Amino acid sequence: MSIPLPVFIAIPLVTAFVLPIFGKKGKDAATVLANLATISLLVLAVASIGQSGVYEIGKWSIPLGINLVLDGLSSLLLLAISVVASAAMLFSARYMEQYTAKAKYLSLFLLMVAGMNGVVLSGDIFNLFVFLEIASLASYALVGFGCEHEELEASFKYMVLGSIGSIFILFAVALVYGNTGSLNMAYIGKAIRDSGLNAGLSFAMALFVVGFGLKAALMPFHAWLPDAHPSAPAPISAMLSGILIKTLGIYALARVVFNVFGVSVSIGWLLVVLGLLSMVAGAFLAIGQGDFKRLLAYSSISQIGYVVLGIGLGGLILARAGNNISTEQLGWASLAILGGLFHLVNHAVYKSLLFLTSGSVQMSTGTRQLKQMGGLAEKLPFTRATCTLASASIVGIPPFSGFWSKLILVVAAVQAGFYWIAAIIVFVSLCTLIMYLKVQRYVFLGELPENLQQIKENRGSMLVAMVFLACLCALMGLLVLVPCLKQSILEPAVKVLTDGLEYSAIVMKM
Amino acid sequence: MKGMTIIVKTISSWVKVLIFLFGIYIILFGHLTPGGGFAGGVILASCYVLLMLAFGREYVEKNLPLPVASKLDCLGAFLFALIAVLGLVFGGTFFLNFLYQKYLPGEALELVSAGTIPLSNIAIGLKVGASLFLVILVLSMFRPDMSGKKEE
């Protein structure tokens, strides 16, 4: 293996601790350095595609030491994290000029990236928890970065609910350790495959679903998200909605459910129901919002539902078939999981783009209320173009990325015989269309209010970040349409999940 | 905030040196005796907390200004990460105890032994001491915002 895996954690971590030394005078140098760090992570993530391996930290062999595991699912998530982080960092270069203490912001941002990379790479369930806490703590501070009354309140609420989620996860880790005698995910998986689930482990599983569900803001656990995500500065909203809830929530949940505990029919149904609930309720709540970023936040809950639905549906099909699974059923399950994971990547790109455009609008107009805007199409042409593209993508207009992932989900649901799920997916897509038409109508079309006659668009690095993500939005469909891209990026990730408990054997052989 | 009575002030000015020295001892002997970077760092910070209680916040801030403490905090974390990266550079594996394996094996139970572990302890001690000091200092600075609002 050519890349030593800890560099994914070491680069942002070391940079994060160097940055505060620059202080107020070296703000520009700090910005350049932070951007270099995220871009080098992007390069490394691209280079890591197609590789796999285990890295033993300090040459302590597993299960004694800590190990990092790179497989298809990890490299998919690494890629998504570094794409969103580079764009958000580039956007921050100009956007964060409005705030004081920029070096501290950059430092916290990089800590969050280090935590997320750690979650994705960790092969050890306790280190997964530690990295999850690093990323969460950095995000609590970043949500309250503006230090206004409303932002601090949102940050506090987020911190309380996030900590409750973390406590659930920590309890579950302790139960797992008590029942299997190991913290290494491969060894836990092996113990569970050999002796099955007992009552303690089943309870741990329930705790994991609640804990990771809180981090992912699935429907009954979503209360913190609509406050926290809009209150953060725009690039941080993009990071939180774009990638943080997926890494800490969905990735960790999928890894634990599929590779460590093994899917069962009841867990499969649970994920499907949670997914559907988030999709429908998130969409209904989003339509009624009058605040631009709040609408986007509710829409995130709805879109997260799609991802969980896809993964849960795949798990359900796998668990129903049991050990003697036919190739046809495996195909359906793979298709459903492919749809879920592809939607995860797509949503990371277009939702972060939408939050960046909302930041650009907010910086120019000074408001987030949809009704106080209007007619901005001529004043903010680039913001308008990128926002429309991202909206088209999230709604699912054919050439753009969102269409393909929803299509795959619908096809998988129909093939497996769940016609009603396919109908709900299409229906929620329609609700999504309504909410984004509302955004277009109130923000960019209509009459330009008197007080907004003089505004200007912010160009420079903000524009580069938005155009970069918009290009990705338009081109992401190629990930499933071009066979070699699909085979190198998405299919290894799907295979990790469909392999299920084979994970432990695969890791021990690497 | 002018501090406590003369008795407390006198006694704490005698005791502060002992506490600080004890913290340094715990950090340096972390690999031989119970304790280590974290425990020693907490003791170092508690020395400053004693001074803060006895002499008032301003006295402590003059001794260890906030920006300096903040830099020490980052320095500690940076040193720890640096030791890990040096393992990658000199030994080929992240966090490898390269000093012990290659350069400085040392006898067990001696002060200079165990390779990079005492160095990591010093870095952690710096980090924990400075950040705990900062947490308490910042907590003592803020007052609850009662302006214009009744109790909710």
mmCIF file of N, CA and C in Angstrom, chain A residues 150 226-227 230 286 289-299 355 368:
data_model
loop_
_atom_site.group_PDB
_atom_site.id
_atom_site.type_symbol
_atom_site.label_atom_id
_atom_site.label_comp_id
_atom_site.label_asym_id
_atom_site.label_seq_id
_atom_site.Cartn_x
_atom_site.Cartn_y
_atom_site.Cartn_z
ATOM 1 N N GLU A 150 -29.111 33.835 19.240
ATOM 2 C CA GLU A 150 -29.778 32.717 18.563
ATOM 3 C C GLU A 150 -28.788 31.597 18.254
ATOM 4 N N PRO A 226 -32.682 21.471 12.518
ATOM 5 C CA PRO A 226 -33.191 22.703 11.921
ATOM 6 C C PRO A 226 -32.757 23.955 12.664
ATOM 7 N N ASP A 227 -32.304 23.851 13.904
ATOM 8 C CA ASP A 227 -31.743 25.023 14.590
ATOM 9 C C ASP A 227 -30.266 25.159 14.313
ATOM 10 N N PRO A 230 -28.896 26.054 10.249
ATOM 11 C CA PRO A 230 -28.997 27.435 9.761
ATOM 12 C C PRO A 230 -28.183 28.435 10.572
ATOM 13 N N ALA A 286 -40.359 21.076 5.405
ATOM 14 C CA ALA A 286 -39.540 22.025 4.637
ATOM 15 C C ALA A 286 -40.405 22.974 3.833
ATOM 16 N N GLN A 289 -41.419 26.364 5.425
ATOM 17 C CA GLN A 289 -40.438 27.272 6.034
ATOM 18 C C GLN A 289 -40.314 28.587 5.268
ATOM 19 N N GLY A 290 -40.098 29.671 6.008
ATOM 20 C CA GLY A 290 -39.907 30.968 5.377
ATOM 21 C C GLY A 290 -38.473 31.446 5.433
ATOM 22 N N ASP A 291 -37.590 30.646 6.013
ATOM 23 C CA ASP A 291 -36.193 31.028 6.179
ATOM 24 C C ASP A 291 -35.385 30.160 5.221
ATOM 25 N N PHE A 292 -34.554 30.789 4.395
ATOM 26 C CA PHE A 292 -33.850 30.073 3.331
ATOM 27 C C PHE A 292 -33.066 28.881 3.889
ATOM 28 N N LYS A 293 -32.201 29.153 4.898
ATOM 29 C CA LYS A 293 -31.330 28.078 5.371
ATOM 30 C C LYS A 293 -32.101 27.024 6.159
ATOM 31 N N ARG A 294 -33.172 27.453 6.834
ATOM 32 C CA ARG A 294 -33.984 26.501 7.588
ATOM 33 C C ARG A 294 -34.693 25.530 6.652
ATOM 34 N N LEU A 295 -35.129 26.063 5.513
ATOM 35 C CA LEU A 295 -35.765 25.212 4.508
ATOM 36 C C LEU A 295 -34.764 24.159 4.031
ATOM 37 N N LEU A 296 -33.531 24.615 3.769
ATOM 38 C CA LEU A 296 -32.499 23.675 3.313
ATOM 39 C C LEU A 296 -32.223 22.621 4.385
ATOM 40 N N ALA A 297 -32.257 23.041 5.657
ATOM 41 C CA ALA A 297 -31.962 22.095 6.726
ATOM 42 C C ALA A 297 -33.030 21.019 6.806
ATOM 43 N N TYR A 298 -34.315 21.421 6.717
ATOM 44 C CA TYR A 298 -35.379 20.413 6.732
ATOM 45 C C TYR A 298 -35.265 19.505 5.518
ATOM 46 N N SER A 299 -34.886 20.095 4.388
ATOM 47 C CA SER A 299 -34.725 19.284 3.188
ATOM 48 C C SER A 299 -33.614 18.243 3.385
ATOM 49 N N PHE A 355 -26.161 25.326 0.318
ATOM 50 C CA PHE A 355 -25.854 26.127 1.500
ATOM 51 C C PHE A 355 -24.846 27.230 1.176
ATOM 52 N N ARG A 368 -32.029 36.248 5.702
ATOM 53 C CA ARG A 368 -32.266 34.867 5.280
ATOM 54 C C ARG A 368 -33.740 34.645 4.992
#
